[in-house]
PDB file of C-alpha atoms in Angstrom:
ATOM      1  CA  SER A 109      72.192 159.243 213.756  1.00 76.00           C
ATOM      2  CA  ALA A 110      71.269 157.877 210.335  1.00 86.00           C
ATOM      3  CA  VAL A 111      67.829 158.403 208.822  1.00 93.00           C
ATOM      4  CA  ILE A 112      66.369 155.137 207.602  1.00 96.00           C
ATOM      5  CA  SER A 113      63.343 154.617 205.385  1.00 97.00           C
ATOM      6  CA  GLN A 114      61.544 151.424 204.450  1.00 98.00           C
ATOM      7  CA  LYS A 115      59.201 150.566 201.613  1.00 98.00           C
ATOM      8  CA  PRO A 116      56.473 149.493 201.663  1.00 98.00           C
ATOM      9  CA  SER A 117      55.234 150.631 205.062  1.00 97.00           C
ATOM     10  CA  ARG A 118      52.588 147.924 204.994  1.00 97.00           C
ATOM     11  CA  ASP A 119      51.186 145.320 202.647  1.00 98.00           C
ATOM     12  CA  ILE A 120      48.612 142.576 202.510  1.00 98.00           C
ATOM     13  CA  CYS A 121      49.733 139.613 200.422  1.00 97.00           C
ATOM     14  CA  GLN A 122      48.321 136.268 199.397  1.00 98.00           C
ATOM     15  CA  ARG A 123      49.949 133.062 200.530  1.00 97.00           C
ATOM     16  CA  GLY A 124      52.463 131.616 198.110  1.00 98.00           C
ATOM     17  CA  THR A 125      53.588 135.011 196.814  1.00 98.00           C
ATOM     18  CA  SER A 126      56.764 136.951 197.611  1.00 98.00           C
ATOM     19  CA  LEU A 127      57.347 140.479 198.872  1.00 98.00           C
ATOM     20  CA  THR A 128      60.534 142.518 198.674  1.00 98.00           C
ATOM     21  CA  ILE A 129      61.120 145.107 201.378  1.00 98.00           C
ATOM     22  CA  GLN A 130      63.527 147.956 200.701  1.00 98.00           C
ATOM     23  CA  CYS A 131      65.681 149.739 203.272  1.00 98.00           C
ATOM     24  CA  GLN A 132      67.376 153.034 202.367  1.00 97.00           C
ATOM     25  CA  VAL A 133      69.822 154.940 204.581  1.00 96.00           C
ATOM     26  CA  ASP A 134      70.813 158.579 204.153  1.00 95.00           C
ATOM     27  CA  SER A 135      74.513 157.860 204.816  1.00 92.00           C
ATOM     28  CA  GLN A 136      76.984 155.076 204.201  1.00 92.00           C
ATOM     29  CA  VAL A 137      76.878 152.407 206.895  1.00 91.00           C
ATOM     30  CA  THR A 138      78.910 149.301 207.499  1.00 86.00           C
ATOM     31  CA  MET A 139      76.335 146.911 208.817  1.00 90.00           C
ATOM     32  CA  MET A 140      72.648 146.489 208.217  1.00 95.00           C
ATOM     33  CA  PHE A 141      70.412 144.128 210.129  1.00 96.00           C
ATOM     34  CA  TRP A 142      67.007 142.674 209.365  1.00 98.00           C
ATOM     35  CA  TYR A 143      64.625 141.806 212.204  1.00 98.00           C
ATOM     36  CA  ARG A 144      61.183 140.322 212.588  1.00 98.00           C
ATOM     37  CA  GLN A 145      58.854 141.438 215.345  1.00 96.00           C
ATOM     38  CA  GLN A 146      55.632 139.549 216.081  1.00 92.00           C
ATOM     39  CA  PRO A 147      52.831 141.621 217.662  1.00 87.00           C
ATOM     40  CA  GLY A 148      53.571 142.277 221.328  1.00 86.00           C
ATOM     41  CA  GLN A 149      56.919 140.511 221.111  1.00 90.00           C
ATOM     42  CA  SER A 150      60.540 141.522 221.118  1.00 92.00           C
ATOM     43  CA  LEU A 151      62.831 141.633 218.101  1.00 96.00           C
ATOM     44  CA  THR A 152      64.223 138.520 216.446  1.00 96.00           C
ATOM     45  CA  LEU A 153      67.282 138.921 214.251  1.00 97.00           C
ATOM     46  CA  ILE A 154      66.865 137.370 210.809  1.00 98.00           C
ATOM     47  CA  ALA A 155      70.257 138.194 209.301  1.00 97.00           C
ATOM     48  CA  THR A 156      73.180 140.593 209.156  1.00 95.00           C
ATOM     49  CA  ALA A 157      73.947 142.155 205.782  1.00 93.00           C
ATOM     50  CA  ASN A 158      77.361 143.592 205.021  1.00 87.00           C
ATOM     51  CA  GLN A 159      78.133 145.191 201.705  1.00 82.00           C
ATOM     52  CA  GLY A 160      80.176 142.986 199.428  1.00 80.00           C
ATOM     53  CA  SER A 161      79.553 139.740 201.248  1.00 83.00           C
ATOM     54  CA  GLU A 162      76.806 137.178 201.677  1.00 88.00           C
ATOM     55  CA  ALA A 163      74.311 137.840 204.430  1.00 93.00           C
ATOM     56  CA  THR A 164      74.750 135.893 207.649  1.00 94.00           C
ATOM     57  CA  TYR A 165      71.539 134.205 208.777  1.00 97.00           C
ATOM     58  CA  GLU A 166      70.486 133.357 212.308  1.00 96.00           C
ATOM     59  CA  SER A 167      69.286 129.953 213.384  1.00 95.00           C
ATOM     60  CA  GLY A 168      65.829 129.273 212.025  1.00 95.00           C
ATOM     61  CA  PHE A 169      66.162 131.576 209.013  1.00 97.00           C
ATOM     62  CA  VAL A 170      67.397 130.423 205.608  1.00 96.00           C
ATOM     63  CA  ILE A 171      68.442 132.213 202.455  1.00 96.00           C
ATOM     64  CA  ASP A 172      65.865 130.469 200.269  1.00 97.00           C
ATOM     65  CA  LYS A 173      63.053 131.876 202.401  1.00 98.00           C
ATOM     66  CA  PHE A 174      64.583 135.289 203.171  1.00 98.00           C
ATOM     67  CA  PRO A 175      67.014 136.268 200.406  1.00 97.00           C
ATOM     68  CA  ILE A 176      68.841 139.515 201.142  1.00 96.00           C
ATOM     69  CA  SER A 177      70.714 141.872 198.856  1.00 94.00           C
ATOM     70  CA  ARG A 178      73.194 144.559 199.894  1.00 94.00           C
ATOM     71  CA  PRO A 179      74.381 146.184 196.654  1.00 92.00           C
ATOM     72  CA  ASN A 180      75.956 149.270 198.281  1.00 92.00           C
ATOM     73  CA  LEU A 181      76.562 151.004 201.612  1.00 92.00           C
ATOM     74  CA  THR A 182      73.183 152.771 201.714  1.00 94.00           C
ATOM     75  CA  PHE A 183      70.672 150.170 200.538  1.00 95.00           C
ATOM     76  CA  SER A 184      69.446 146.656 201.266  1.00 96.00           C
ATOM     77  CA  THR A 185      66.454 144.500 200.432  1.00 97.00           C
ATOM     78  CA  LEU A 186      64.819 141.585 202.216  1.00 98.00           C
ATOM     79  CA  THR A 187      62.511 139.273 200.293  1.00 98.00           C
ATOM     80  CA  VAL A 188      59.958 137.125 202.091  1.00 98.00           C
ATOM     81  CA  SER A 189      59.409 134.205 199.731  1.00 98.00           C
ATOM     82  CA  ASN A 190      56.527 131.771 199.303  1.00 98.00           C
ATOM     83  CA  MET A 191      54.650 133.464 202.114  1.00 98.00           C
ATOM     84  CA  SER A 192      52.327 131.786 204.575  1.00 97.00           C
ATOM     85  CA  PRO A 193      50.130 133.368 207.270  1.00 96.00           C
ATOM     86  CA  GLU A 194      52.905 132.582 209.795  1.00 96.00           C
ATOM     87  CA  ASP A 195      55.045 135.208 208.033  1.00 97.00           C
ATOM     88  CA  SER A 196      52.622 137.938 209.090  1.00 97.00           C
ATOM     89  CA  SER A 197      54.778 140.242 211.170  1.00 97.00           C
ATOM     90  CA  ILE A 198      56.590 143.551 211.287  1.00 97.00           C
ATOM     91  CA  TYR A 199      59.918 143.535 209.458  1.00 98.00           C
ATOM     92  CA  LEU A 200      62.512 146.063 210.563  1.00 98.00           C
ATOM     93  CA  CYS A 201      65.857 147.061 209.184  1.00 98.00           C
ATOM     94  CA  SER A 202      68.516 148.697 211.300  1.00 97.00           C
ATOM     95  CA  VAL A 203      72.035 150.029 210.858  1.00 95.00           C
ATOM     96  CA  GLY A 204      74.968 149.739 213.202  1.00 88.00           C
ATOM     97  CA  GLY A 205      78.672 149.258 213.678  1.00 78.00           C
ATOM     98  CA  THR A 206      79.433 152.793 212.529  1.00 76.00           C
ATOM     99  CA  GLY A 207      82.568 154.148 214.171  1.00 73.00           C
ATOM    100  CA  PHE A 208      82.904 150.846 216.019  1.00 72.00           C
ATOM    101  CA  SER A 209      79.852 151.753 218.094  1.00 81.00           C
ATOM    102  CA  TYR A 210      77.353 149.113 219.101  1.00 87.00           C
ATOM    103  CA  GLU A 211      74.097 151.050 219.005  1.00 89.00           C
ATOM    104  CA  GLN A 212      71.657 150.409 216.187  1.00 93.00           C
ATOM    105  CA  TYR A 213      69.194 152.754 214.528  1.00 95.00           C
ATOM    106  CA  PHE A 214      65.958 151.500 213.095  1.00 96.00           C
ATOM    107  CA  GLY A 215      63.682 152.144 210.199  1.00 95.00           C
ATOM    108  CA  PRO A 216      59.929 152.557 210.710  1.00 97.00           C
ATOM    109  CA  GLY A 217      59.180 148.950 209.831  1.00 97.00           C
ATOM    110  CA  THR A 218      57.064 147.132 207.260  1.00 98.00           C
ATOM    111  CA  ARG A 219      53.822 145.618 208.504  1.00 97.00           C
ATOM    112  CA  LEU A 220      53.096 142.466 206.535  1.00 98.00           C
ATOM    113  CA  THR A 221      49.823 140.542 206.601  1.00 97.00           C
ATOM    114  CA  VAL A 222      49.573 137.281 204.683  1.00 98.00           C
ATOM    115  CA  THR A 223      46.083 135.960 203.926  1.00 96.00           C
TER     116      THR A 223
ATOM    117  CA  GLN B  60      67.164 130.653 230.915  1.00 75.00           C
ATOM    118  CA  LYS B  61      67.146 133.604 228.556  1.00 82.00           C
ATOM    119  CA  GLU B  62      70.305 135.668 228.254  1.00 92.00           C
ATOM    120  CA  VAL B  63      68.323 138.834 229.017  1.00 96.00           C
ATOM    121  CA  GLU B  64      65.279 138.919 231.281  1.00 96.00           C
ATOM    122  CA  GLN B  65      62.809 141.793 231.247  1.00 95.00           C
ATOM    123  CA  ASP B  66      59.374 141.925 232.827  1.00 89.00           C
ATOM    124  CA  PRO B  67      56.880 142.452 229.971  1.00 87.00           C
ATOM    125  CA  GLY B  68      54.416 144.332 232.219  1.00 89.00           C
ATOM    126  CA  PRO B  69      52.238 146.167 231.581  1.00 94.00           C
ATOM    127  CA  LEU B  70      53.427 148.696 234.139  1.00 96.00           C
ATOM    128  CA  SER B  71      50.841 151.376 234.883  1.00 97.00           C
ATOM    129  CA  VAL B  72      51.758 154.481 236.892  1.00 97.00           C
ATOM    130  CA  PRO B  73      50.189 157.921 237.423  1.00 97.00           C
ATOM    131  CA  GLU B  74      51.492 160.960 235.611  1.00 98.00           C
ATOM    132  CA  GLY B  75      54.403 162.607 237.423  1.00 97.00           C
ATOM    133  CA  ALA B  76      55.627 159.397 239.054  1.00 97.00           C
ATOM    134  CA  ILE B  77      59.184 158.096 238.833  1.00 97.00           C
ATOM    135  CA  VAL B  78      59.322 154.996 236.681  1.00 97.00           C
ATOM    136  CA  SER B  79      61.912 152.252 237.103  1.00 97.00           C
ATOM    137  CA  LEU B  80      62.435 149.749 234.300  1.00 98.00           C
ATOM    138  CA  ASN B  81      64.880 146.888 234.711  1.00 97.00           C
ATOM    139  CA  CYS B  82      66.692 144.081 232.932  1.00 97.00           C
ATOM    140  CA  THR B  83      68.889 141.325 234.237  1.00 97.00           C
ATOM    141  CA  TYR B  84      71.343 139.345 232.180  1.00 97.00           C
ATOM    142  CA  SER B  85      73.509 136.275 232.522  1.00 96.00           C
ATOM    143  CA  ASN B  86      76.426 136.887 230.151  1.00 94.00           C
ATOM    144  CA  SER B  87      79.247 138.652 231.995  1.00 94.00           C
ATOM    145  CA  ALA B  88      80.831 139.532 228.626  1.00 93.00           C
ATOM    146  CA  PHE B  89      78.166 142.148 227.897  1.00 95.00           C
ATOM    147  CA  GLN B  90      79.724 145.614 227.951  1.00 94.00           C
ATOM    148  CA  TYR B  91      77.408 147.755 225.820  1.00 94.00           C
ATOM    149  CA  PHE B  92      73.911 148.500 227.103  1.00 96.00           C
ATOM    150  CA  MET B  93      71.040 150.258 225.383  1.00 96.00           C
ATOM    151  CA  TRP B  94      67.489 151.286 226.080  1.00 98.00           C
ATOM    152  CA  TYR B  95      65.027 151.712 223.241  1.00 98.00           C
ATOM    153  CA  ARG B  96      61.530 153.192 223.242  1.00 98.00           C
ATOM    154  CA  GLN B  97      58.972 151.855 220.798  1.00 97.00           C
ATOM    155  CA  TYR B  98      55.630 153.473 220.191  1.00 96.00           C
ATOM    156  CA  SER B  99      52.853 151.398 218.695  1.00 92.00           C
ATOM    157  CA  ARG B 100      53.324 150.839 214.954  1.00 90.00           C
ATOM    158  CA  LYS B 101      56.763 152.512 214.963  1.00 94.00           C
ATOM    159  CA  GLY B 102      60.359 151.300 214.865  1.00 95.00           C
ATOM    160  CA  PRO B 103      62.442 151.255 218.076  1.00 97.00           C
ATOM    161  CA  GLU B 104      64.103 154.562 218.959  1.00 97.00           C
ATOM    162  CA  LEU B 105      67.411 154.635 220.810  1.00 96.00           C
ATOM    163  CA  LEU B 106      67.050 156.408 224.168  1.00 96.00           C
ATOM    164  CA  MET B 107      70.231 155.663 226.081  1.00 96.00           C
ATOM    165  CA  TYR B 108      73.549 154.004 225.309  1.00 94.00           C
ATOM    166  CA  THR B 109      76.064 153.188 228.029  1.00 93.00           C
ATOM    167  CA  TYR B 110      79.347 151.385 228.155  1.00 89.00           C
ATOM    168  CA  SER B 111      80.343 149.233 231.139  1.00 86.00           C
ATOM    169  CA  SER B 112      79.141 150.200 234.628  1.00 86.00           C
ATOM    170  CA  GLY B 113      77.908 153.540 235.891  1.00 87.00           C
ATOM    171  CA  ASN B 114      75.169 156.083 235.352  1.00 92.00           C
ATOM    172  CA  LYS B 115      74.200 158.226 232.407  1.00 95.00           C
ATOM    173  CA  GLU B 116      71.638 161.006 232.485  1.00 96.00           C
ATOM    174  CA  ASP B 117      69.778 162.683 229.630  1.00 96.00           C
ATOM    175  CA  GLY B 118      66.996 165.037 230.625  1.00 97.00           C
ATOM    176  CA  ARG B 119      64.338 163.079 232.503  1.00 98.00           C
ATOM    177  CA  PHE B 120      66.017 159.758 231.726  1.00 98.00           C
ATOM    178  CA  THR B 121      68.770 158.051 233.727  1.00 98.00           C
ATOM    179  CA  ALA B 122      70.380 154.754 232.779  1.00 97.00           C
ATOM    180  CA  GLN B 123      72.240 152.694 235.357  1.00 97.00           C
ATOM    181  CA  VAL B 124      74.448 149.682 234.812  1.00 97.00           C
ATOM    182  CA  ASP B 125      75.608 147.416 237.628  1.00 95.00           C
ATOM    183  CA  LYS B 126      77.848 144.810 236.047  1.00 94.00           C
ATOM    184  CA  SER B 127      78.618 143.139 239.364  1.00 94.00           C
ATOM    185  CA  SER B 128      74.923 142.304 239.737  1.00 94.00           C
ATOM    186  CA  LYS B 129      74.294 141.910 235.992  1.00 95.00           C
ATOM    187  CA  TYR B 130      71.467 144.415 236.279  1.00 95.00           C
ATOM    188  CA  ILE B 131      70.551 147.511 234.290  1.00 97.00           C
ATOM    189  CA  SER B 132      67.868 150.105 234.949  1.00 97.00           C
ATOM    190  CA  LEU B 133      66.175 152.999 233.224  1.00 98.00           C
ATOM    191  CA  PHE B 134      64.594 155.685 235.388  1.00 98.00           C
ATOM    192  CA  ILE B 135      62.089 158.172 234.039  1.00 98.00           C
ATOM    193  CA  ARG B 136      61.417 161.215 236.221  1.00 98.00           C
ATOM    194  CA  ASP B 137      58.257 163.309 236.051  1.00 98.00           C
ATOM    195  CA  SER B 138      56.626 160.753 233.763  1.00 98.00           C
ATOM    196  CA  GLN B 139      54.261 162.054 231.083  1.00 97.00           C
ATOM    197  CA  PRO B 140      51.445 160.363 229.155  1.00 97.00           C
ATOM    198  CA  SER B 141      53.673 160.724 226.072  1.00 97.00           C
ATOM    199  CA  ASP B 142      56.134 158.330 227.745  1.00 98.00           C
ATOM    200  CA  SER B 143      53.566 155.533 227.314  1.00 98.00           C
ATOM    201  CA  ALA B 144      55.322 153.037 225.069  1.00 97.00           C
ATOM    202  CA  THR B 145      57.185 149.751 225.141  1.00 97.00           C
ATOM    203  CA  TYR B 146      60.731 149.994 226.485  1.00 98.00           C
ATOM    204  CA  LEU B 147      63.267 147.426 225.320  1.00 97.00           C
ATOM    205  CA  CYS B 148      66.700 146.819 226.768  1.00 98.00           C
ATOM    206  CA  ALA B 149      69.460 145.523 224.516  1.00 97.00           C
ATOM    207  CA  MET B 150      73.071 144.629 225.112  1.00 96.00           C
ATOM    208  CA  SER B 151      76.145 143.412 223.336  1.00 94.00           C
ATOM    209  CA  ALA B 152      79.588 142.011 223.930  1.00 92.00           C
ATOM    210  CA  LEU B 153      82.910 142.834 222.328  1.00 85.00           C
ATOM    211  CA  ASP B 154      83.551 140.671 219.277  1.00 81.00           C
ATOM    212  CA  SER B 155      79.839 139.952 218.901  1.00 81.00           C
ATOM    213  CA  ASN B 156      79.802 141.262 215.320  1.00 81.00           C
ATOM    214  CA  TYR B 157      77.714 144.174 216.662  1.00 86.00           C
ATOM    215  CA  GLN B 158      74.708 141.955 217.255  1.00 90.00           C
ATOM    216  CA  LEU B 159      72.349 142.934 220.053  1.00 94.00           C
ATOM    217  CA  ILE B 160      70.639 140.645 222.536  1.00 95.00           C
ATOM    218  CA  TRP B 161      67.182 141.939 223.376  1.00 96.00           C
ATOM    219  CA  GLY B 162      64.916 141.877 226.370  1.00 96.00           C
ATOM    220  CA  ALA B 163      61.235 141.085 225.932  1.00 95.00           C
ATOM    221  CA  GLY B 164      60.223 144.740 226.332  1.00 96.00           C
ATOM    222  CA  THR B 165      58.133 146.357 229.097  1.00 97.00           C
ATOM    223  CA  LYS B 166      54.873 148.032 228.175  1.00 96.00           C
ATOM    224  CA  LEU B 167      54.577 151.265 230.168  1.00 97.00           C
ATOM    225  CA  ILE B 168      51.310 153.130 230.632  1.00 97.00           C
ATOM    226  CA  ILE B 169      51.285 156.607 232.178  1.00 97.00           C
ATOM    227  CA  LYS B 170      47.826 157.522 233.409  1.00 97.00           C
ATOM    228  CA  PRO B 171      46.871 161.227 233.211  1.00 94.00           C
TER     229      PRO B 171
END
């Protein structure tokens, strides 16, 4: 399985600012996913990021709020823009679709607190 | 009705007990079934991955899929305090663009 790292691991930000979260994989992967997880809750998919194409966003998430880059097969970023306290959450990236397999492997997450 | 139902618990059992965790689902197109373990302040870790119906065993863990009943289970034998975590089921259908549908997660507590 791929080894996935995320930066930063945690941050405390002021409302109205933006934070960019980086996701690095140790091997080339087809698909990368960005999730949000509220404390004690399950995972909510924000978007799917494929290299060379625009990210596909799920209902309730828009590109202006959560712009995503996928410049190559090992790296992606998620930006949380114009943050409010409601954006306080854990943000997770995962990789999947390798070898036409459906399992996903996750990074350690970024814990974001907006004050 | 959610596509995947999972009792959030918490489920508390004594050390050494057999644990049964379950999910039900409504979409008969689901063919790929996964169980993840998530420790507090960590990312989910893939435990078991099964395709279609049947059983799969890995050490103390057994995953079962019953597609006729739309029901999947994860059994943990000889449970240990280190098994205390949240367990999430996830599933996917062919042609779903590899997206997973998640259960709510069950918080499991193993008492020493």
